[in-house]
Short mmCIF file of C-alpha atoms and ligand atoms in Angstrom, two decimals:
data_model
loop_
_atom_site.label_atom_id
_atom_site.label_comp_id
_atom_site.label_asym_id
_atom_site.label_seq_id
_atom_site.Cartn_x
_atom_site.Cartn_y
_atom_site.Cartn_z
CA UNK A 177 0.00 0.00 0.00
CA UNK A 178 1.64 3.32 -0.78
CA UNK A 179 2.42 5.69 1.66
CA UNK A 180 0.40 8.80 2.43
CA UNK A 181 2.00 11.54 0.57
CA UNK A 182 3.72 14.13 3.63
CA UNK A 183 2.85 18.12 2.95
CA UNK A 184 4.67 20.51 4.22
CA UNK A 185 2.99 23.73 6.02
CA UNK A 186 5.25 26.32 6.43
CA UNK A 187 4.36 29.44 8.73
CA UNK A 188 4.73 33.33 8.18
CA UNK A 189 4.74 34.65 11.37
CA UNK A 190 5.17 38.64 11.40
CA UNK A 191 6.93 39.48 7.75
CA UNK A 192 6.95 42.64 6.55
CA UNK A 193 4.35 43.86 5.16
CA UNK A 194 1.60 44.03 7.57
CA UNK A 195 1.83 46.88 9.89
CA UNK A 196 0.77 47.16 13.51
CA UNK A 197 -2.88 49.01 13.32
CA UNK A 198 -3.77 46.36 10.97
CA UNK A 199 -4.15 43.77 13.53
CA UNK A 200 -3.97 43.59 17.07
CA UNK A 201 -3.00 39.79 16.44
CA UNK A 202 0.10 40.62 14.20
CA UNK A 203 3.03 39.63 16.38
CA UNK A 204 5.80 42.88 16.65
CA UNK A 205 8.00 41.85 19.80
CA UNK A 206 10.45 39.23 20.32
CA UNK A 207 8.28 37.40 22.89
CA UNK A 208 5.43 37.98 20.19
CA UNK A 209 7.13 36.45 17.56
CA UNK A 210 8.43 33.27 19.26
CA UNK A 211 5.15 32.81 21.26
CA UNK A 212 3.39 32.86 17.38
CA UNK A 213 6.00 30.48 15.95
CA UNK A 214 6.04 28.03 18.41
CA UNK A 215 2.28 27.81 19.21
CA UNK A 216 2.74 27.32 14.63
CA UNK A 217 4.75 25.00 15.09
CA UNK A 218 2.97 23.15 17.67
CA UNK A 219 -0.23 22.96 15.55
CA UNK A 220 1.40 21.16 12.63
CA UNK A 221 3.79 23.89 10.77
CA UNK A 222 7.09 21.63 10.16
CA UNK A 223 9.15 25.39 8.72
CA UNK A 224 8.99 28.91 10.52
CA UNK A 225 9.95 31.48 7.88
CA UNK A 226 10.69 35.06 9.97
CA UNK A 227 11.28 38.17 10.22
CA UNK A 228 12.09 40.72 12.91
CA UNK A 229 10.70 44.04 14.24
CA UNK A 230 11.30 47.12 16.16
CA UNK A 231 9.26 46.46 19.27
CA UNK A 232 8.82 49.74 19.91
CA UNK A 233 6.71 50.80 16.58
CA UNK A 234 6.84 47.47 14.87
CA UNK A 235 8.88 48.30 11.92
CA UNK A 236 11.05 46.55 9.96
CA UNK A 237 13.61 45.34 11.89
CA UNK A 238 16.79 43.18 9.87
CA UNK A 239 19.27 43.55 12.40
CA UNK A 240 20.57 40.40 13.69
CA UNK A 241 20.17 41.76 17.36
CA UNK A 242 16.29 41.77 16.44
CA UNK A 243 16.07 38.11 15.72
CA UNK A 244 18.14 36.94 18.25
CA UNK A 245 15.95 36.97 21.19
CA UNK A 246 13.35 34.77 19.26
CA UNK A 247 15.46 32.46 17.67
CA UNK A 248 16.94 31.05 21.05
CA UNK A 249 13.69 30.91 22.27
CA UNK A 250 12.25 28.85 19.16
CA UNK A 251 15.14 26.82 19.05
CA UNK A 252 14.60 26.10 22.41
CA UNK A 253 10.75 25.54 22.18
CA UNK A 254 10.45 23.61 19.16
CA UNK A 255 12.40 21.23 16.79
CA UNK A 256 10.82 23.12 13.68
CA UNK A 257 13.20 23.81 10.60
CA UNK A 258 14.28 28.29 11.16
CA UNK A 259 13.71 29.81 7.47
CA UNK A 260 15.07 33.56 7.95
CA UNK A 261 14.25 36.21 5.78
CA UNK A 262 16.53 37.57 3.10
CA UNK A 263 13.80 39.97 1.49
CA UNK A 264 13.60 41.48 4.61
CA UNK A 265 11.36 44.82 3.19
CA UNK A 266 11.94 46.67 0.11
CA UNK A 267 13.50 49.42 1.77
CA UNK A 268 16.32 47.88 2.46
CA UNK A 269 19.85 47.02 0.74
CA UNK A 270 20.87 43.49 -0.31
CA UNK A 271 23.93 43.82 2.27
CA UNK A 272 21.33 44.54 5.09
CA UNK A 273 18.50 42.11 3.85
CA UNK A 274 21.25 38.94 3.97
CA UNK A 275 22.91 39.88 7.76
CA UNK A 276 20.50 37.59 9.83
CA UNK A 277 20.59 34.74 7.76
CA UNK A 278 24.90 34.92 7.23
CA UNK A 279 24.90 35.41 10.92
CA UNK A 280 23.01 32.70 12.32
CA UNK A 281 22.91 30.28 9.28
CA UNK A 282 19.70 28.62 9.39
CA UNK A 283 18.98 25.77 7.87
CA UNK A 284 16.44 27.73 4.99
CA UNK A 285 16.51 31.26 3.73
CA UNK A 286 14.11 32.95 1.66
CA UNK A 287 15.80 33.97 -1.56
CA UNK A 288 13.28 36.25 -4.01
CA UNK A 289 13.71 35.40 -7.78
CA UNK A 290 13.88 39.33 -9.10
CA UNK A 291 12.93 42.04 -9.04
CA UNK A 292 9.62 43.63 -8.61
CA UNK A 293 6.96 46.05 -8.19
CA UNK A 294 5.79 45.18 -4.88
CA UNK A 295 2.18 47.18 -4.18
CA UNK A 296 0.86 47.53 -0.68
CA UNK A 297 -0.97 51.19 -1.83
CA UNK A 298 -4.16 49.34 -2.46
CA UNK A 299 -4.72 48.44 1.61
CA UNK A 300 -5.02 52.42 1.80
CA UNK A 301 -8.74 51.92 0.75
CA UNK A 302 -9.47 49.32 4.05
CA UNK A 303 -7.19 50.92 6.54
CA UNK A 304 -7.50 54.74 7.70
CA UNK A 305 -6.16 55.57 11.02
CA UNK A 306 -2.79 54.20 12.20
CA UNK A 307 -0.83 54.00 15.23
CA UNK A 308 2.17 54.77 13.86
CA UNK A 309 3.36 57.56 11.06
CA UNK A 310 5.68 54.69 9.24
CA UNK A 311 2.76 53.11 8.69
CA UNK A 312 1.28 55.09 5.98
CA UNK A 313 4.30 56.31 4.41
CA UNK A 314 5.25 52.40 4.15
CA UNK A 315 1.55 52.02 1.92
CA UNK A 316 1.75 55.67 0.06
CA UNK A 317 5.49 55.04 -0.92
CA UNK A 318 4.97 51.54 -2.01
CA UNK A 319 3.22 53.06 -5.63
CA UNK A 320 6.93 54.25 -6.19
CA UNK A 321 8.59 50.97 -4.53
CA UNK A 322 10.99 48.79 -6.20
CA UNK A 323 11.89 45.14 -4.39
CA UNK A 324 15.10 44.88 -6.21
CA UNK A 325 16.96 41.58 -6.44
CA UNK A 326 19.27 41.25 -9.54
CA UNK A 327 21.19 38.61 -10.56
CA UNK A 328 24.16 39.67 -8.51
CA UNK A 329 22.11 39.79 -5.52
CA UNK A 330 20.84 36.95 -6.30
CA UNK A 331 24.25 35.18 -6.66
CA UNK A 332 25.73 37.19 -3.78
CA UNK A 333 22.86 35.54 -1.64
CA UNK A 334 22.90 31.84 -3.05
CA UNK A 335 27.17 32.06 -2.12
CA UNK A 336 26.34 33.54 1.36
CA UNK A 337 24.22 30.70 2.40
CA UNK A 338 25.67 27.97 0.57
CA UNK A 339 28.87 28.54 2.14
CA UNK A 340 26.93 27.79 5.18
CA UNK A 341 24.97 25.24 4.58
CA UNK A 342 21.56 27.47 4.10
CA UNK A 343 19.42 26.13 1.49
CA UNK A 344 16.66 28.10 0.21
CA UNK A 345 12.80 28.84 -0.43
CA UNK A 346 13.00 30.35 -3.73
CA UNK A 347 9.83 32.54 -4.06
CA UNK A 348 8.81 32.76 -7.48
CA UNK A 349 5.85 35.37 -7.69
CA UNK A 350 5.33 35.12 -11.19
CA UNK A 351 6.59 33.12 -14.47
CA UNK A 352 9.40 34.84 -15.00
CA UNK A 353 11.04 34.03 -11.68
CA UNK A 354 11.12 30.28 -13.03
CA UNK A 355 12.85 30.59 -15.89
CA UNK A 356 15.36 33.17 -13.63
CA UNK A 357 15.71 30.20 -11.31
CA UNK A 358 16.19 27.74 -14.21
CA UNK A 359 19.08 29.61 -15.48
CA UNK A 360 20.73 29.71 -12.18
CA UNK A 361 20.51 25.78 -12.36
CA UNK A 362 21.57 25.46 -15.80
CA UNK A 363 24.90 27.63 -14.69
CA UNK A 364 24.61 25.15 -11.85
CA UNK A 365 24.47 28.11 -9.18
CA UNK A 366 21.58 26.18 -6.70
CA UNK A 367 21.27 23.08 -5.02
CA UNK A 368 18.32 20.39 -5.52
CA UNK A 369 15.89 19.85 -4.52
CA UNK A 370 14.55 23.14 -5.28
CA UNK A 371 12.09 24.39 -2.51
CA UNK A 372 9.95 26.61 -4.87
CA UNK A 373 7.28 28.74 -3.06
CA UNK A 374 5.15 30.02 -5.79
CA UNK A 375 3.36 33.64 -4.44
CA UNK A 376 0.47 34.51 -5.64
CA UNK A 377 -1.67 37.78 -4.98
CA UNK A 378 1.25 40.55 -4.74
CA UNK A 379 0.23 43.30 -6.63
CA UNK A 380 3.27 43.47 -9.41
CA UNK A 381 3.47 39.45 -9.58
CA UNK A 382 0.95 37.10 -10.65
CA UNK A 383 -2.43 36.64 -9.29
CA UNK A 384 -4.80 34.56 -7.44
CA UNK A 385 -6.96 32.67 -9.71
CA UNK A 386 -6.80 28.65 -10.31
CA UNK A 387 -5.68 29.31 -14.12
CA UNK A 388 -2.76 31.44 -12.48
CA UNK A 389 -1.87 28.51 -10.13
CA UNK A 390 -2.24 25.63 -12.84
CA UNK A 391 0.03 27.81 -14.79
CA UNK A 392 2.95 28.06 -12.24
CA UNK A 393 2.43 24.10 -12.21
CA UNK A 394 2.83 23.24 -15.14
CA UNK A 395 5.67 25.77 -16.33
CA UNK A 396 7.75 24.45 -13.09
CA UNK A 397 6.95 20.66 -14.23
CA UNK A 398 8.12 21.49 -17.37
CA UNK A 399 11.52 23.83 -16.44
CA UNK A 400 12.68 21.21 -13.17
CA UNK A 401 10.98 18.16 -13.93
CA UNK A 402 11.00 15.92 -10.26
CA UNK A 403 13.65 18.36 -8.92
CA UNK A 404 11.46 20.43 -6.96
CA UNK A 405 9.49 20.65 -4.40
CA UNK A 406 6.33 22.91 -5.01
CA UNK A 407 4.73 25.02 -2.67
CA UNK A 408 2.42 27.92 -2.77
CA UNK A 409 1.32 30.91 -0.56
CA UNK A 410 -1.60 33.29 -1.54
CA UNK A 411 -1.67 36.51 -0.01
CA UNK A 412 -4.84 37.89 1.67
CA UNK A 413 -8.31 36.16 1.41
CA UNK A 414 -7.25 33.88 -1.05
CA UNK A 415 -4.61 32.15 1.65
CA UNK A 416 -6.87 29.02 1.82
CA UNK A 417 -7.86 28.65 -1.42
CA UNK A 418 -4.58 28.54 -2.93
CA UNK A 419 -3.12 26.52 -0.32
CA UNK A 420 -6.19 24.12 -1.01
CA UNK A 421 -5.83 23.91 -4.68
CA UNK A 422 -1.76 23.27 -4.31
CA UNK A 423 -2.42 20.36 -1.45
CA UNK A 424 -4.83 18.77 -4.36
CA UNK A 425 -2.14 19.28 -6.88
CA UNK A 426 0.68 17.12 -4.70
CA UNK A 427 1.75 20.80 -3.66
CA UNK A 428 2.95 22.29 0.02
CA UNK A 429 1.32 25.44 1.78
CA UNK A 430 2.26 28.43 3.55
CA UNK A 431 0.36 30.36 6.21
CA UNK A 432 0.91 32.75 8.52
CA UNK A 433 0.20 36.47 9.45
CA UNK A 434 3.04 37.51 7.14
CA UNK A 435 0.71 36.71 4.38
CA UNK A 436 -2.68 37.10 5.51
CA UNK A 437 -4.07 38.39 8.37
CA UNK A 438 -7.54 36.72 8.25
CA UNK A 439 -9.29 33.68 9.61
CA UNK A 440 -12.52 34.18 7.48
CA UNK A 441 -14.14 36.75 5.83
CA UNK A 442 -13.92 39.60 7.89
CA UNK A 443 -12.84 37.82 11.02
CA UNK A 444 -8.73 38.70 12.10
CA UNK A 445 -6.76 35.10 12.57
CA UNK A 446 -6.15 35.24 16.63
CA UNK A 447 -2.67 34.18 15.67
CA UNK A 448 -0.40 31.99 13.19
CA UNK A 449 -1.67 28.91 14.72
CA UNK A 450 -5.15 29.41 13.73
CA UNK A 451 -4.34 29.23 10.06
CA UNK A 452 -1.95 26.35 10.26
CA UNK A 453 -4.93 24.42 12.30
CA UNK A 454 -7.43 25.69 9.24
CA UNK A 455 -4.64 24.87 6.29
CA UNK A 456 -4.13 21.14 8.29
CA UNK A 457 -7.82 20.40 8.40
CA UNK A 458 -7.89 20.71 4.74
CA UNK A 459 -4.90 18.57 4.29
CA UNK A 460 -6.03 15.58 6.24
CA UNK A 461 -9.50 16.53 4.79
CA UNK A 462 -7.79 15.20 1.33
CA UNK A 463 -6.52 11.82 2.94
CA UNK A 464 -2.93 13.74 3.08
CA UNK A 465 -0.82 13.73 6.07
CA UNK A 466 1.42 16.73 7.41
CA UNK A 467 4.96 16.73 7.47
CA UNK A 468 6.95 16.76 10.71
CA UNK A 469 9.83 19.00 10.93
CA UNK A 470 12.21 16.15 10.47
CA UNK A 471 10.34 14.64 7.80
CA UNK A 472 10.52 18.04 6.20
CA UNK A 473 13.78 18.25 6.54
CA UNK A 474 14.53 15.01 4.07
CA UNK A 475 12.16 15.83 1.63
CA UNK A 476 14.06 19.31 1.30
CA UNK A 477 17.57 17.79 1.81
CA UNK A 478 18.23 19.94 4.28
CA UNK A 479 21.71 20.03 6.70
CA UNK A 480 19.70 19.61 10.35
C1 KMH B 9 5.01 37.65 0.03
C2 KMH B 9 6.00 37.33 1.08
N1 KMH B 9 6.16 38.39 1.94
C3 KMH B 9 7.28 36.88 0.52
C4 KMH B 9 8.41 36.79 1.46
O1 KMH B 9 8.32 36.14 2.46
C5 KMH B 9 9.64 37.45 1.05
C6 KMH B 9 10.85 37.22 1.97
O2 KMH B 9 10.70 37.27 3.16
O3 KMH B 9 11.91 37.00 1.43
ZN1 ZN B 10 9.06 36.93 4.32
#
C-alpha cells in the first residue's frame, strides 16, 4: 500500500508587510514572535519562515540583534526547521537584507527570484487611522517601490548561504522568476531539490486565480521536472484557497500572518496557529498527512 504523501505547512509569522494598526494579532516583539512560531509549530507547521521588528513601533527590523531573542527561544521551544528572511522589506539594501541569515545560518533562507513592483498602496482603501506615522508612508510610498533583487544579488545571496549550509525557499511570484531560477541551475548556481514557493496575490506578480496557479504548475513541471518541491502561498483572502488547490495538486502550503491576516471573511486570525490548524484540516480533509519537521527536513535535503 503506498504511503500517504507528507505536505509541508510552512508558517509566516510577522513578515513585513503588515503593519501594527492592521491587527492587534500581528506579532511585533520578540516574545510575540516566538510565542506565534512556536504555538505554529505546535499545531502542525514543520518550517517557521521570519522576520524581525522594532518592538517599539513594529517596523522593519533586519538587524541580527532583532532576531536573536526569538530564535533562542524557538530553538529552544520547538524542533521546527528556522527559514530567515533575506527579502527582509523593500526598503532595504541586499547587504542589510542577507545579515540575519549569514549570521546565524539557518537551515532555509528565503531567496526572491527578481525584481519587482511590490504594491501595498491598495490596503489604503481598508485601513484609515494608524498607530504609527511609518505606517502610511510604508503604503503611500509603495506606488513608487521597487523590491530589487538582480542577478548579482541573487548570486551574492545563493554564495552567502551555501557557504553555510543554508538552502533556500526560492519565491517565485510570477513566471518569469522560473525561468530566472532555471538559469541559475543550468549555470549550476543552486542546489536540488529546489524548494519553490510560488506567491500569488502581490500586486506586481501574478495573481490569485486557479488558471494562475495551474500555470505556475505546469511551467515548473516542465523547467525542473522531479527536482522540486512545489509550494504555494496566496496573499490575503485567497490564503486558503490557494493553499487548497496546491495540497490537491501534490503541492505544500504556507500560512501565517506575514501573508494574511484573516481567519474568514472579515474575522482577524487570533494568531499563526489558527491558520496552520485551518490549512491542516484541509490537508487531512484530502486523505494527506502533514509533514513533521524532520520529515521536512529530508524531503528538502536539508543540513539539520
Ligand atoms: C510575500 C512574502 N512576503 C514573501 C516573502 O516572504 C519574502 C521574503 O521574506 O523573502
Ligand atoms: Zn518573508
Amino acid at each position: 500500500m503506498a504511503s500517504t504523501r507528507k505536505v509541508i505547512i510552512s508558517c509566516a509569522v510577522t513578515g513585513a508587510i503588515h503593519t501594527p494598526s492592521m491587527s492587534p494579532y500581528l506579532p511585533i516583539t520578540a516574545e510575540q514572535i516566538a510565542d506565534d512560531a512556536v504555538a505554529a509549530a505546535e499545531a502542525g507547521a514543520a518550517i517557521l519562515h521570519l522576520h524581525a521588528r522594532n518592538p517599539a513601533d513594529g517596523r522593519p527590523d533586519q538587524s541580527p540583534e532583532a532576531f536573536r531573542p526569538f530564535l533562542s527561544v524557538i530553538k529552544q521551544r520547538t524542533g521546527a526547521v528556522v527559514n530567515i528572511t533575506t527579502g527582509g522589506s523593500p526598503y532595504m539594501s541586499v547587504a542589510d537584507r542577507v545579515k540575519p541569515a549569514a549570521t546565524f545560518q539557518p537551515e532555509v533562507a528565503s531567496l526572491n527570484m527578481g525584481t519587482m513592483n511590490f504594491g501595498l498602496f491598495h490596503l489604503l482603501n481598508k485601513y484609515k487611522d494608524f498607530q504609527h506615522p511609518w505606517e502610511r508612508e510604508h503604503l503611500e510610498n509603495s506606488r513608487e517601490l521597487v523590491f530589487r533583487n538582480t542577478f548579482k544579488d541573487i548570486e551574492f545571496i545563493l554564495e552567502t548561504g551555501y557557504a553555510n549550509g543554508t538552502r533556500f525557499e526560492f519565491e517565485c511570484y510570477d513566471i518569469g522568476h522560473l525561468y530566472t531560477l532555471r538559469n541559475f541551475h543550468d549555470r549550476g548556481l543552486v542546489r536540488g531539490p529546489l524548494f519553490i514557493q510560488s506567491v500569488f496575490g502581490i500586486l506586481g506578480g501574478i495573481g490569485v486565480h486557479q488558471e494562475d496557479v495551474l500555470h505556475m504548475r505546469r511551467t515548473a513541471d516542465r523547467l525542473f521536472g522531479d527536482g522540486y518541491r512545489w509550494s504555494v502561498l496566496g496573499a490575503g483572502a485567497a490564503q486558503m484557497r490557494v493553499a487548497a488547490m496546491a495540497a490537491a495538486m501534490g503541492g505544500n502550503v504556507r500560512v501565517g500572518l506575514e501573508d494574511s491576516l484573516w481567519a474568514g471573511p472579515g474575522r482577524l486570525a487570533a494568531g499563526s496557529a489558527e491558520q496552520v490548524r485551518t490549512v491542516r484540516g484541509i490537508i487531512e480533509g484530502l486523505g494527506l498527512e502533514v509533514a513533521t519537521p524532520d520529515e521536512a527536513r529530508e524531503l528538502l535535503a536539508l543540513k539539520g
